[in-house]
mmCIF file of C-alpha atoms and ligand atoms in Angstrom:
data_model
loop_
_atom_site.group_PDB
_atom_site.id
_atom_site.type_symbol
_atom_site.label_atom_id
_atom_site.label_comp_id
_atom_site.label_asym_id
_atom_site.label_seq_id
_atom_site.Cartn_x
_atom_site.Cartn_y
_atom_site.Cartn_z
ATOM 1 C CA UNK A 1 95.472 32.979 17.717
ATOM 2 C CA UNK A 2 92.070 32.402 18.970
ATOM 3 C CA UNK A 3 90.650 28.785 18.253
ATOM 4 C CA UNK A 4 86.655 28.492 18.396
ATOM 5 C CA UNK A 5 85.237 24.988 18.767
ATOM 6 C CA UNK A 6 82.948 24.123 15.707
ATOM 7 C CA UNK A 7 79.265 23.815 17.112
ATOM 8 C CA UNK A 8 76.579 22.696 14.493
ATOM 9 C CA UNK A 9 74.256 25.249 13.142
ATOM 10 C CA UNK A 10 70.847 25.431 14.744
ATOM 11 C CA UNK A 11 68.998 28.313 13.074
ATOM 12 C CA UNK A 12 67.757 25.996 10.353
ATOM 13 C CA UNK A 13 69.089 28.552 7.718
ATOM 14 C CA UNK A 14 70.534 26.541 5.761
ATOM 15 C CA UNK A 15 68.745 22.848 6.122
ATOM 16 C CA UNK A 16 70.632 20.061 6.212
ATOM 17 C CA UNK A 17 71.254 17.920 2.740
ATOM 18 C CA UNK A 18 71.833 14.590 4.941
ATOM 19 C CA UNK A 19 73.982 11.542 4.314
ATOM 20 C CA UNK A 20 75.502 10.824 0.579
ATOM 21 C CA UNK A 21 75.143 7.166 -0.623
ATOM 22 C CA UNK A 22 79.437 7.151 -0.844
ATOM 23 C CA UNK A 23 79.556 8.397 3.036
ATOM 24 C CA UNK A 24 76.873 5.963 3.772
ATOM 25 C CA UNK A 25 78.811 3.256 2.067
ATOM 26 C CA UNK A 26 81.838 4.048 3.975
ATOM 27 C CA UNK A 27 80.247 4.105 6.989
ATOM 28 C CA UNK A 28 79.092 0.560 6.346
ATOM 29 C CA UNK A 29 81.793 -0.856 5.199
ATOM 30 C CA UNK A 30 82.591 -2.519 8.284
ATOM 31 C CA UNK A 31 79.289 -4.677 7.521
ATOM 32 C CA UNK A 32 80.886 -6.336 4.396
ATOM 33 C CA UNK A 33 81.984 -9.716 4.719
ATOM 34 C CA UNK A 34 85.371 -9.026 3.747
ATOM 35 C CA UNK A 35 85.614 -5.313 4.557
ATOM 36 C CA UNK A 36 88.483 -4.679 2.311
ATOM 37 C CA UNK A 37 86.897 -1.449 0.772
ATOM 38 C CA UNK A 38 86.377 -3.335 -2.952
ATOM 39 C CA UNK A 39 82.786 -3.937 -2.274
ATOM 40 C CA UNK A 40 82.596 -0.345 -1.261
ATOM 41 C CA UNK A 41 84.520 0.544 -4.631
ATOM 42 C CA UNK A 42 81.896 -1.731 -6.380
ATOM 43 C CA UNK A 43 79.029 -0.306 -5.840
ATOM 44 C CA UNK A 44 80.760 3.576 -6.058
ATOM 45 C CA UNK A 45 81.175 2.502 -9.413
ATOM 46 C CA UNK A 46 77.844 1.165 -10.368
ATOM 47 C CA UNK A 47 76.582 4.528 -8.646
ATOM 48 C CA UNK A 48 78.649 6.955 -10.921
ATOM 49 C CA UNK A 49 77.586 4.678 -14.116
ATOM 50 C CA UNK A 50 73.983 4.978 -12.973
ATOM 51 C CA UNK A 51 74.424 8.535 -12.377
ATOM 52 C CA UNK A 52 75.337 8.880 -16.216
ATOM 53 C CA UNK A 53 72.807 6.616 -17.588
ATOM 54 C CA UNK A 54 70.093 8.898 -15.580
ATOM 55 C CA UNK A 55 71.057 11.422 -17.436
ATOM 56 C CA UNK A 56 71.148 9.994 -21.029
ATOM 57 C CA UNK A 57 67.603 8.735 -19.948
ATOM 58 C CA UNK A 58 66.714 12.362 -19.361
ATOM 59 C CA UNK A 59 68.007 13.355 -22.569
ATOM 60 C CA UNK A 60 66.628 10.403 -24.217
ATOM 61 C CA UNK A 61 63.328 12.401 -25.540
ATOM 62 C CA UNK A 62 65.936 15.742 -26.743
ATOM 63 C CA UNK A 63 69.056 13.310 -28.192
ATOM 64 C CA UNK A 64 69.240 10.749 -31.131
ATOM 65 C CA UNK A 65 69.280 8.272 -28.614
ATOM 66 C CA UNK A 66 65.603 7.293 -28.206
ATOM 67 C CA UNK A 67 64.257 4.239 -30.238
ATOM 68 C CA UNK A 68 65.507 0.808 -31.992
ATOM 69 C CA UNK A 69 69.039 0.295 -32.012
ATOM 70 C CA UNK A 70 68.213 -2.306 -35.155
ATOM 71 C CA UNK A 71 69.453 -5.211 -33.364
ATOM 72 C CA UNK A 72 67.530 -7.692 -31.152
ATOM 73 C CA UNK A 73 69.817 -9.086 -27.902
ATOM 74 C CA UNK A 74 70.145 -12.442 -26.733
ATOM 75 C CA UNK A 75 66.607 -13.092 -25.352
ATOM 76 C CA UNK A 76 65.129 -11.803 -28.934
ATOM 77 C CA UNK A 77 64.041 -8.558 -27.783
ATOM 78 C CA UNK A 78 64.698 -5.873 -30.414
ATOM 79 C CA UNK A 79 67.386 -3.332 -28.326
ATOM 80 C CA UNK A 80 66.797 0.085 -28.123
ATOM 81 C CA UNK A 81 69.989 2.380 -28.308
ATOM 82 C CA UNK A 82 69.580 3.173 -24.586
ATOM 83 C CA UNK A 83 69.991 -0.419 -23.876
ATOM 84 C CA UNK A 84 72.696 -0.693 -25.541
ATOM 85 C CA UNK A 85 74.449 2.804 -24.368
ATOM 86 C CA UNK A 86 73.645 1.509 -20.535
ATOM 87 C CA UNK A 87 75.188 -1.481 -21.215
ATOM 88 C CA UNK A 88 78.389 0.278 -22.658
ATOM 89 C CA UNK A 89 78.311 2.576 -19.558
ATOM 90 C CA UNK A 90 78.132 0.181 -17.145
ATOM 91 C CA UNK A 91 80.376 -2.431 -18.825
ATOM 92 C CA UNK A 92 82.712 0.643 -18.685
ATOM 93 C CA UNK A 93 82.224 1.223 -15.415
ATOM 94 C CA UNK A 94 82.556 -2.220 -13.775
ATOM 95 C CA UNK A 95 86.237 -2.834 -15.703
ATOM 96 C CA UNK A 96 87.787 0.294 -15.143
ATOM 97 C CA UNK A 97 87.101 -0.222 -10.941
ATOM 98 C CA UNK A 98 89.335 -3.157 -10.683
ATOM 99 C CA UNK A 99 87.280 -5.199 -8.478
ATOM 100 C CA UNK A 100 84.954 -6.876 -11.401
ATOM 101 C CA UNK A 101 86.529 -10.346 -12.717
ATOM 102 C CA UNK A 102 83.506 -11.029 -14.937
ATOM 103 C CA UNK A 103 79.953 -9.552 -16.241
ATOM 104 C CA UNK A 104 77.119 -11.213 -16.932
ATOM 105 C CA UNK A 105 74.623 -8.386 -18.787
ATOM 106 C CA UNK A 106 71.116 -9.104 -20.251
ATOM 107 C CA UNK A 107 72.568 -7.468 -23.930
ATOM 108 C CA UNK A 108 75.444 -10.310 -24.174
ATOM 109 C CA UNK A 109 75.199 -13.839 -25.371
ATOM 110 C CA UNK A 110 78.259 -14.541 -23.326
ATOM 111 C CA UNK A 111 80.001 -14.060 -20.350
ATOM 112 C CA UNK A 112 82.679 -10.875 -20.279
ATOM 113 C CA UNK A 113 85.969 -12.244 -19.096
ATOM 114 C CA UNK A 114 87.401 -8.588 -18.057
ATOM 115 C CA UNK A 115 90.674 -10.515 -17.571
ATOM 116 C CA UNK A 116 90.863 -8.470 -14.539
ATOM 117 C CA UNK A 117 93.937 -10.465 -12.711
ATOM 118 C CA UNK A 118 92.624 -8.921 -9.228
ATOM 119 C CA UNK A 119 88.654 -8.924 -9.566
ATOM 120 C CA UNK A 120 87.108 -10.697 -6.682
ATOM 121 C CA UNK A 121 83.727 -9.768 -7.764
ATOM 122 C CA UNK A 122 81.187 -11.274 -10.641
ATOM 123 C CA UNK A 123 77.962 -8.501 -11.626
ATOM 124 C CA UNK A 124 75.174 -10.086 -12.990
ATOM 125 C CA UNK A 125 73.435 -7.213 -14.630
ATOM 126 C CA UNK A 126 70.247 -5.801 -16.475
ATOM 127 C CA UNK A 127 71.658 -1.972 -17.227
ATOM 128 C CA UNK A 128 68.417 -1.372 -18.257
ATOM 129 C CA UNK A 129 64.939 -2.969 -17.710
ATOM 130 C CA UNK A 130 62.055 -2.250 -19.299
ATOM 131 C CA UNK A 131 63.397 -0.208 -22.083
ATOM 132 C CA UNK A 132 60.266 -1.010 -24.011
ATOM 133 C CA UNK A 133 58.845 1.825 -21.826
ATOM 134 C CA UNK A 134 61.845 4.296 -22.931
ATOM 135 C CA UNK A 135 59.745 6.131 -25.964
ATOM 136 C CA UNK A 136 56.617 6.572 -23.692
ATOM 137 C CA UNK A 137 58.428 8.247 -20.665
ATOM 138 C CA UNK A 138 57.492 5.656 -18.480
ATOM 139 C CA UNK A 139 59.881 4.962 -15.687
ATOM 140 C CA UNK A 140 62.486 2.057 -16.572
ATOM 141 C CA UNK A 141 65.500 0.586 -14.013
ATOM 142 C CA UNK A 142 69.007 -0.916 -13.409
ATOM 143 C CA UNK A 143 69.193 -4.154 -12.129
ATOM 144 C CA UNK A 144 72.234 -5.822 -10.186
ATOM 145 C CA UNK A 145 73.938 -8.426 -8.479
ATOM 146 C CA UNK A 146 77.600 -8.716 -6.980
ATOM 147 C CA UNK A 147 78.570 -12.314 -6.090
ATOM 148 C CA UNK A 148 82.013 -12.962 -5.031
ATOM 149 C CA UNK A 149 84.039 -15.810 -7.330
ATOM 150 C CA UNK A 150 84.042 -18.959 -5.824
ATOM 151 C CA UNK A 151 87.750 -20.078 -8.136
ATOM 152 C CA UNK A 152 91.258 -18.490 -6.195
ATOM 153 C CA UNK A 153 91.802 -14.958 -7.810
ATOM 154 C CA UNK A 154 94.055 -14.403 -10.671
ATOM 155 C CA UNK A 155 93.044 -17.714 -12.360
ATOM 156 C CA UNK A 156 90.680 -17.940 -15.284
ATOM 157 C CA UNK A 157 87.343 -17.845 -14.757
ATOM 158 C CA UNK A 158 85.159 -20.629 -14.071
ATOM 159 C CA UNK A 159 81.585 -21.901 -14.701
ATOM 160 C CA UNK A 160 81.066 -21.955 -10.821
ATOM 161 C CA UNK A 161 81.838 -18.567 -10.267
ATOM 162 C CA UNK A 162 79.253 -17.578 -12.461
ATOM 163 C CA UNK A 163 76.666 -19.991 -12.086
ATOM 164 C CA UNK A 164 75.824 -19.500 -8.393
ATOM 165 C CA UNK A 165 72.462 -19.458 -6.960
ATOM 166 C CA UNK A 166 71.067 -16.184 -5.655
ATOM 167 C CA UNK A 167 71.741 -17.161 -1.681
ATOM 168 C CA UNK A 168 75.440 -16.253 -2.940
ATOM 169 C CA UNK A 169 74.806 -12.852 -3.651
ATOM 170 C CA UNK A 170 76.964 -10.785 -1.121
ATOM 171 C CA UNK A 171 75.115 -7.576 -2.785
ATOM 172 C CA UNK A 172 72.179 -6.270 -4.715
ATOM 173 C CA UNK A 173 70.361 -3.462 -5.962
ATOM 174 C CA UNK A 174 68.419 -1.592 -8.333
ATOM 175 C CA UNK A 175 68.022 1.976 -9.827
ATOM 176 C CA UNK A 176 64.814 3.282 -10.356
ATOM 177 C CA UNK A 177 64.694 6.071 -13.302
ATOM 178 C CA UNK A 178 61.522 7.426 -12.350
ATOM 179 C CA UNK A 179 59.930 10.660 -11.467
ATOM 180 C CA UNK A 180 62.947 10.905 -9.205
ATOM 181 C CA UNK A 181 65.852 8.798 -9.590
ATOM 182 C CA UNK A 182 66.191 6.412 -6.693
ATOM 183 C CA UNK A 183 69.493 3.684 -5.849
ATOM 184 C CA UNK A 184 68.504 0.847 -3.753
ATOM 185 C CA UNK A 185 70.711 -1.938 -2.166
ATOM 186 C CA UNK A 186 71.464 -4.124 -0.036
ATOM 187 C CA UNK A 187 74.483 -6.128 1.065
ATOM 188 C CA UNK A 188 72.427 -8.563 3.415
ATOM 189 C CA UNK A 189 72.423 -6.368 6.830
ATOM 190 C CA UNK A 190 68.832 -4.609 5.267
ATOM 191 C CA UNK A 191 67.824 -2.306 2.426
ATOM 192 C CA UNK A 192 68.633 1.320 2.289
ATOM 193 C CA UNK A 193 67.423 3.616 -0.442
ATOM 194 C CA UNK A 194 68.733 6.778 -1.749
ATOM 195 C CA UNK A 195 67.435 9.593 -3.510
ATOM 196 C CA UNK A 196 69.104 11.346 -6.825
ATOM 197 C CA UNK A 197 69.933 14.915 -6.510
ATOM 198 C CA UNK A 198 70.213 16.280 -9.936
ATOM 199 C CA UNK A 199 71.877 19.627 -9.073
ATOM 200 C CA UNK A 200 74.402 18.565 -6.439
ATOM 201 C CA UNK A 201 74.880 15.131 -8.494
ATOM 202 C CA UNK A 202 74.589 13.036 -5.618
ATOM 203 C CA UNK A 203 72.564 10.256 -3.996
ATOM 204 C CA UNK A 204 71.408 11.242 -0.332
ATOM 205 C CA UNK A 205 69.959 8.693 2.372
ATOM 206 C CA UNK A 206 65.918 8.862 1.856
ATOM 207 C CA UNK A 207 64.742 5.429 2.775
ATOM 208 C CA UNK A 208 66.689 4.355 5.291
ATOM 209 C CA UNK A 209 66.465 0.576 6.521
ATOM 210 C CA UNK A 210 63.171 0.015 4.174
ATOM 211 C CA UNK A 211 60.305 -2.634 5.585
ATOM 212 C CA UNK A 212 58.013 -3.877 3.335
ATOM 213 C CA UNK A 213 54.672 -4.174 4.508
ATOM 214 C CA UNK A 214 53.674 -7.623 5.669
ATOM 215 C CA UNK A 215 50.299 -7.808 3.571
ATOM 216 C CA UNK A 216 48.404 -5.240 0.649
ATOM 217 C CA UNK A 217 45.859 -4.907 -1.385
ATOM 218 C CA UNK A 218 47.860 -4.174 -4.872
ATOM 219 C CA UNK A 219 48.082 -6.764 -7.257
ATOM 220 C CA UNK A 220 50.712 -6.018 -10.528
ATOM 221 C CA UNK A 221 50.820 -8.763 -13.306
ATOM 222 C CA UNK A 222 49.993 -8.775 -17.034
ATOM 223 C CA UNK A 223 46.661 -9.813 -17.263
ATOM 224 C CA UNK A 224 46.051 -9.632 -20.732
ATOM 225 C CA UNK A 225 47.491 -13.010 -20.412
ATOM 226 C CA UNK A 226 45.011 -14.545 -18.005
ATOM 227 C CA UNK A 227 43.486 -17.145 -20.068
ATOM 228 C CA UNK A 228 47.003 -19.090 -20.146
ATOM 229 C CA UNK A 229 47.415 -18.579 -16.445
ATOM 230 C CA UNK A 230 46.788 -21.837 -14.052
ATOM 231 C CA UNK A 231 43.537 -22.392 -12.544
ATOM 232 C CA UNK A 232 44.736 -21.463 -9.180
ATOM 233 C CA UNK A 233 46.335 -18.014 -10.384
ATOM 234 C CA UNK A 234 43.354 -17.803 -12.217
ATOM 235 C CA UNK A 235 41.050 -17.862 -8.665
ATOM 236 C CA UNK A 236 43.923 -15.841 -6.754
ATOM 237 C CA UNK A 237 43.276 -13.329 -9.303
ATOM 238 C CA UNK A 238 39.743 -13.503 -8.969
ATOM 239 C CA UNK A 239 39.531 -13.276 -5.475
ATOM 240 C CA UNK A 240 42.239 -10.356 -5.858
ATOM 241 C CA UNK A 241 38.915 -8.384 -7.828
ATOM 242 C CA UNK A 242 36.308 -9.532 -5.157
ATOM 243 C CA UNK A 243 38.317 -8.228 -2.362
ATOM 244 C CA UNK A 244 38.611 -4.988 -4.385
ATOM 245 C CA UNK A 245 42.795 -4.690 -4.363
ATOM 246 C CA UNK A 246 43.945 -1.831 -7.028
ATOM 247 C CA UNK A 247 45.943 -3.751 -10.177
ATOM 248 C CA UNK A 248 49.026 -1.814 -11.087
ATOM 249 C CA UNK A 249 51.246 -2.503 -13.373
ATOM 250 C CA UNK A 250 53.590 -0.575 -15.529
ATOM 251 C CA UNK A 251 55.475 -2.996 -17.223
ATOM 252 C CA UNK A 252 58.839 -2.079 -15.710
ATOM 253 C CA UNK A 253 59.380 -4.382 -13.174
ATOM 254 C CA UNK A 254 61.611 -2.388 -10.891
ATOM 255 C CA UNK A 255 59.095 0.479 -11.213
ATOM 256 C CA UNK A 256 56.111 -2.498 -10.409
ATOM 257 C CA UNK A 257 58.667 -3.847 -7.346
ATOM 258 C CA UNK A 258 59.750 -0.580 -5.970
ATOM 259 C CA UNK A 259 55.678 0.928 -5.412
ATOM 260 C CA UNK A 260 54.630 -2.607 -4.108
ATOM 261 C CA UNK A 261 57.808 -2.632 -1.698
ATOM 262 C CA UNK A 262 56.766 0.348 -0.459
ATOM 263 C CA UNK A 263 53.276 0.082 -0.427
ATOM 264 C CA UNK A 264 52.513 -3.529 0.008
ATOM 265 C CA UNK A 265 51.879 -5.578 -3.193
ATOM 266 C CA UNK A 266 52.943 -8.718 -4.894
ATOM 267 C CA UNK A 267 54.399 -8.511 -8.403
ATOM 268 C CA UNK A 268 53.865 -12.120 -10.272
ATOM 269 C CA UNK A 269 54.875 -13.013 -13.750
ATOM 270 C CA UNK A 270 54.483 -16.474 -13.787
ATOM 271 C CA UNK A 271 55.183 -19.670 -16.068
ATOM 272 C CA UNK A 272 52.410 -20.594 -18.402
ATOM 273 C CA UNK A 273 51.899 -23.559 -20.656
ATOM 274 C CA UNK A 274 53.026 -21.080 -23.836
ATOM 275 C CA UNK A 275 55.800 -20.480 -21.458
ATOM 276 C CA UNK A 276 56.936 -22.882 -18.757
ATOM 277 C CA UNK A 277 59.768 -20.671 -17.058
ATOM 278 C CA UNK A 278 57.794 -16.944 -17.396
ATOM 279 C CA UNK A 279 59.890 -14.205 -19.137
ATOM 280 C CA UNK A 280 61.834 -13.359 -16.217
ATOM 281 C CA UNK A 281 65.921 -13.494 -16.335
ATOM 282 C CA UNK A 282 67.335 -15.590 -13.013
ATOM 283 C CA UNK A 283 70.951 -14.162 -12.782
ATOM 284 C CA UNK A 284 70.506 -10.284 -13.240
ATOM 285 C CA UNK A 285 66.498 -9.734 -12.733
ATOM 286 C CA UNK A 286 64.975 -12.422 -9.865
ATOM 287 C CA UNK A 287 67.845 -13.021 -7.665
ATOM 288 C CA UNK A 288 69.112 -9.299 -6.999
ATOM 289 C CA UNK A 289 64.743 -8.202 -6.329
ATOM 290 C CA UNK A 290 64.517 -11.299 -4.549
ATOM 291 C CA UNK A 291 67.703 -10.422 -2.070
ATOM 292 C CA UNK A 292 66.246 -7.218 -1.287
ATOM 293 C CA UNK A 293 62.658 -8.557 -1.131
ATOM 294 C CA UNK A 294 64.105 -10.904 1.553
ATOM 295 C CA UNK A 295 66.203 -8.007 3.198
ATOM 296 C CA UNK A 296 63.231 -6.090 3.709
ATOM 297 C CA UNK A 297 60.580 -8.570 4.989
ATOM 298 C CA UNK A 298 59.073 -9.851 1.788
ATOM 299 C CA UNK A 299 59.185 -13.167 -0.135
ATOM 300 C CA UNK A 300 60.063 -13.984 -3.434
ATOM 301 C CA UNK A 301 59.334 -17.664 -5.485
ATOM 302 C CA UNK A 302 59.066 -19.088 -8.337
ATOM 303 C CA UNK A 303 55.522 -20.579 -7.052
ATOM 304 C CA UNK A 304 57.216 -23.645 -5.921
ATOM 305 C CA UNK A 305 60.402 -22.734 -3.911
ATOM 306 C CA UNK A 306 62.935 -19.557 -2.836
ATOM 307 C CA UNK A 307 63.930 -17.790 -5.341
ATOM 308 C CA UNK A 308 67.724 -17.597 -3.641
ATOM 309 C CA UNK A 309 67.523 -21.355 -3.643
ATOM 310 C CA UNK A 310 67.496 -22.100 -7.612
ATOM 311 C CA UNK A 311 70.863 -23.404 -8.654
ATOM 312 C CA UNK A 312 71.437 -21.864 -12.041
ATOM 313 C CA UNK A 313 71.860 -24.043 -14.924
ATOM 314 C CA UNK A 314 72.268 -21.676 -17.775
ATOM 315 C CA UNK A 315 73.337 -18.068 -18.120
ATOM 316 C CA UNK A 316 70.132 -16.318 -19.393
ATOM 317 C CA UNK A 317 67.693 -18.828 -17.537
ATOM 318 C CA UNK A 318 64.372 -17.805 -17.127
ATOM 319 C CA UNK A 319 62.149 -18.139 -13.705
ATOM 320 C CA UNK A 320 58.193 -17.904 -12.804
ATOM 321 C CA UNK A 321 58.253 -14.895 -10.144
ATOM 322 C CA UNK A 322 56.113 -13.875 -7.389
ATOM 323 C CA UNK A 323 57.725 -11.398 -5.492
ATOM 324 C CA UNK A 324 55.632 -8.878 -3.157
ATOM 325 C CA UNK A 325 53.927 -8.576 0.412
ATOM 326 C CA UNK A 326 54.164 -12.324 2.724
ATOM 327 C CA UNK A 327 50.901 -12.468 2.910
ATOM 328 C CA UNK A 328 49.960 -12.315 -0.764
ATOM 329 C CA UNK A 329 53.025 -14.763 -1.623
ATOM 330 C CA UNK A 330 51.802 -16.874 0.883
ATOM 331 C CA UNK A 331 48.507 -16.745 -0.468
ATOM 332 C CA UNK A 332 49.117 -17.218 -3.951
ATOM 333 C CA UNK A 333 50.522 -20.518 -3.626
ATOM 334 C CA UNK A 334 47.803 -21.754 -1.023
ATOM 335 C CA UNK A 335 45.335 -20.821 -3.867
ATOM 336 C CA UNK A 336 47.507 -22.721 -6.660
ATOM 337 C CA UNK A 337 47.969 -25.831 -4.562
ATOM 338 C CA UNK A 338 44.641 -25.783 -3.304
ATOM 339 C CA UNK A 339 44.036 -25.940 -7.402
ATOM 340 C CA UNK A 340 46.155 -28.958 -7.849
ATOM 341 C CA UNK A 341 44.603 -30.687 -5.567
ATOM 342 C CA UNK A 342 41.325 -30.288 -6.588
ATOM 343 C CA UNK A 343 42.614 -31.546 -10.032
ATOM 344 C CA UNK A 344 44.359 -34.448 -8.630
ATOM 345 C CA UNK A 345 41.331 -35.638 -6.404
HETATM 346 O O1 F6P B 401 62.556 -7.634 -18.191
HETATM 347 C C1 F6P B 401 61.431 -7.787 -18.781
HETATM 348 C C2 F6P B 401 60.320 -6.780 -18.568
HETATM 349 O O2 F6P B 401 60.466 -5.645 -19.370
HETATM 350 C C3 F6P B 401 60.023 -6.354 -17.118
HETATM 351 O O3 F6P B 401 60.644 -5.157 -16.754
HETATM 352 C C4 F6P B 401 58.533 -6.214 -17.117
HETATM 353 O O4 F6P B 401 57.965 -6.363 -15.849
HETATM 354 C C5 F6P B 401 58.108 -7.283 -18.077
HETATM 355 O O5 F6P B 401 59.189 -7.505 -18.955
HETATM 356 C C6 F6P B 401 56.930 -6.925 -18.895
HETATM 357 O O6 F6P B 401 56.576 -8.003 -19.694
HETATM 358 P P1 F6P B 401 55.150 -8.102 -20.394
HETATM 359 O O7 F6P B 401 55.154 -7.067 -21.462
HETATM 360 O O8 F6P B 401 55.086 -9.476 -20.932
HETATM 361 O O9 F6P B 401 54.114 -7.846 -19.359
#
């Protein structure tokens, strides 16, 4: 028998697909804190459900699945039946694994006990943001965040193990359903993004170890709401115009967070007298951007401190966010304090 050692093809006939998100994640696994291949598990899962709900949100134009699902959810936003199918996929998803104790999702009131004797893990979740954009084919996004419980596992659930602030998170990511499908995460040790492709179903490695840029000139907020913004958003915003930076904004705030990560931008939606807290969901929208925002060089507040640093107080708690480019976070709240002082003088 004659035995041949493999040597890699050079020709370039057949070019090389690269590295799958589940090889990537094995090959990381050694960077979890408590490398015990759950984590890994975890996110496989959240993958495979993300995979599915890609393609219902392809199908969403051909299917009965586009539009009003006649109910509204707990933040009284009227669902549409792709928010609800995501959240049935993922909930799926996240009990079968194992390694889930408890979900927190944007569509339920309450907290889902899984009653999972083993599950280490809580998800905080949005399976699908910005579903308002789902009938105009405008690209919408998964939000996540995997904390570990705090209570001994196998015991009932407890308020702490939910209610943890965002420093806690030992992962988080996001999938973009856009004019590709993109899966971004981190698990603290930097962000890596990967790349859907539809005919081999798999993620591949496209954005490895993403930097954000330190400072840009794109400004994404919704400024139809400008007269109840605070004088010193109001002059940020100004001087955003004088200094000629493009506004962008889509309305889907992973699609808004994703361009400005990548091209240098700050996202804000902030509190307003109308509405003190902004829109924005704490446990399963700002923490799991703000992780990665931090991961990759950016900043993320709430105008007045870290996002990571808010201790929760209730489960669909809303937070002011500026999220973007250190310079322009940085900037923001010079122009806002700078404001308030001129008020208080
Ligand atoms: O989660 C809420 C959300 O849909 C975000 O994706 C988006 O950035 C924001 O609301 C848009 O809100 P508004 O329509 O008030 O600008």
């Amino acid at each position: 028998m004659k035995i041949k050692q493999y040597t890699p093809d050079k020709s370039g006939l057949a070019y090389s697909v690269g590295v799958t998100l589940d090889r990537f994640i094995k090959i990381k696994q050694e960077d979890f804190p408590f490398a015990s291949g759950e984590l890994s598990q975890l996110l496989r899962d959240i993958a495979l459900a993300s995979k599915i709900v890609n393609r219902e949100t392809n199908r969403a134009g051909l299917a009965n699945i586009g539009g009003a699902f006649g109910q509204t959810n707990v933040q009284g936003e009227e669902q549409q039946k792709l928010d609800v199918i995501a959240n049935i996929r993922f909930m799926r998803a996240l009990s079968k694994g194992g390694e889930v104790c408890a979900i927190v999702s944007e569509e339920d009131d309450e907290v889902i006990d899984l009653q999972n004797k083993s599950g280490k893990y809580v998800v905080a979740i949005d399976p699908l943001d910005g579903s308002s954009n789902i009938d105009v084919n405008i690209s919408i996004g998964t939000i996540f965040s995997i904390y570990r419980r705090v209570t001994p596992v196998g015991s009932p659930i407890q308020i702490e193990d939910i209610m943890q602030a965002g420093a806690n998170q030992v992962a988080s990511g996001y999938v973009l359903y856009g004019s590709s499908t993109m899966l971004v995460y981190t698990t603290g040790h930097g962000v890596n993004g990967f790349t859907y492709e539809p005919s081999l179903g798999e993620f591949f490695l496209s954005h490895p170890d993403m930097k954000a840029p330190k400072d840009g000139k794109i400004y994404s907020i919704n400024e139809g709401a400008y007269n109840h913004f605070d004088d010193g958003l109001k002059s940020y915003i100004t001087e955003c115009k004088k200094r000629e930076y493009s506004a962008r904004y889509i309305g889907s705030l992973v699609a808004d967070f994703h361009r400005n990560l990548l091209k240098g931008g700050i996202y804000i939606y902030p509190g307003t007298n109308k509405a003190p807290n902004g829109k924005l969901r704490l446990l399963y929208e700002a923490n799991a951007l703000a992780f990665i925002a931090e991961q990759a060089g950016a900043k993320a507040t709430d105008g007045k401190q870290r996002i990571l640093e808010i201790e929760p107080s209730s489960l669909h708690q809303r937070t002011p966010l500026y999220i973007g480019s250190n310079v322009m976070v940085d900037e923001v709240e010079f122009f806002q304090k700078k404001a308030l002082s001129t008020v208080t003088q």
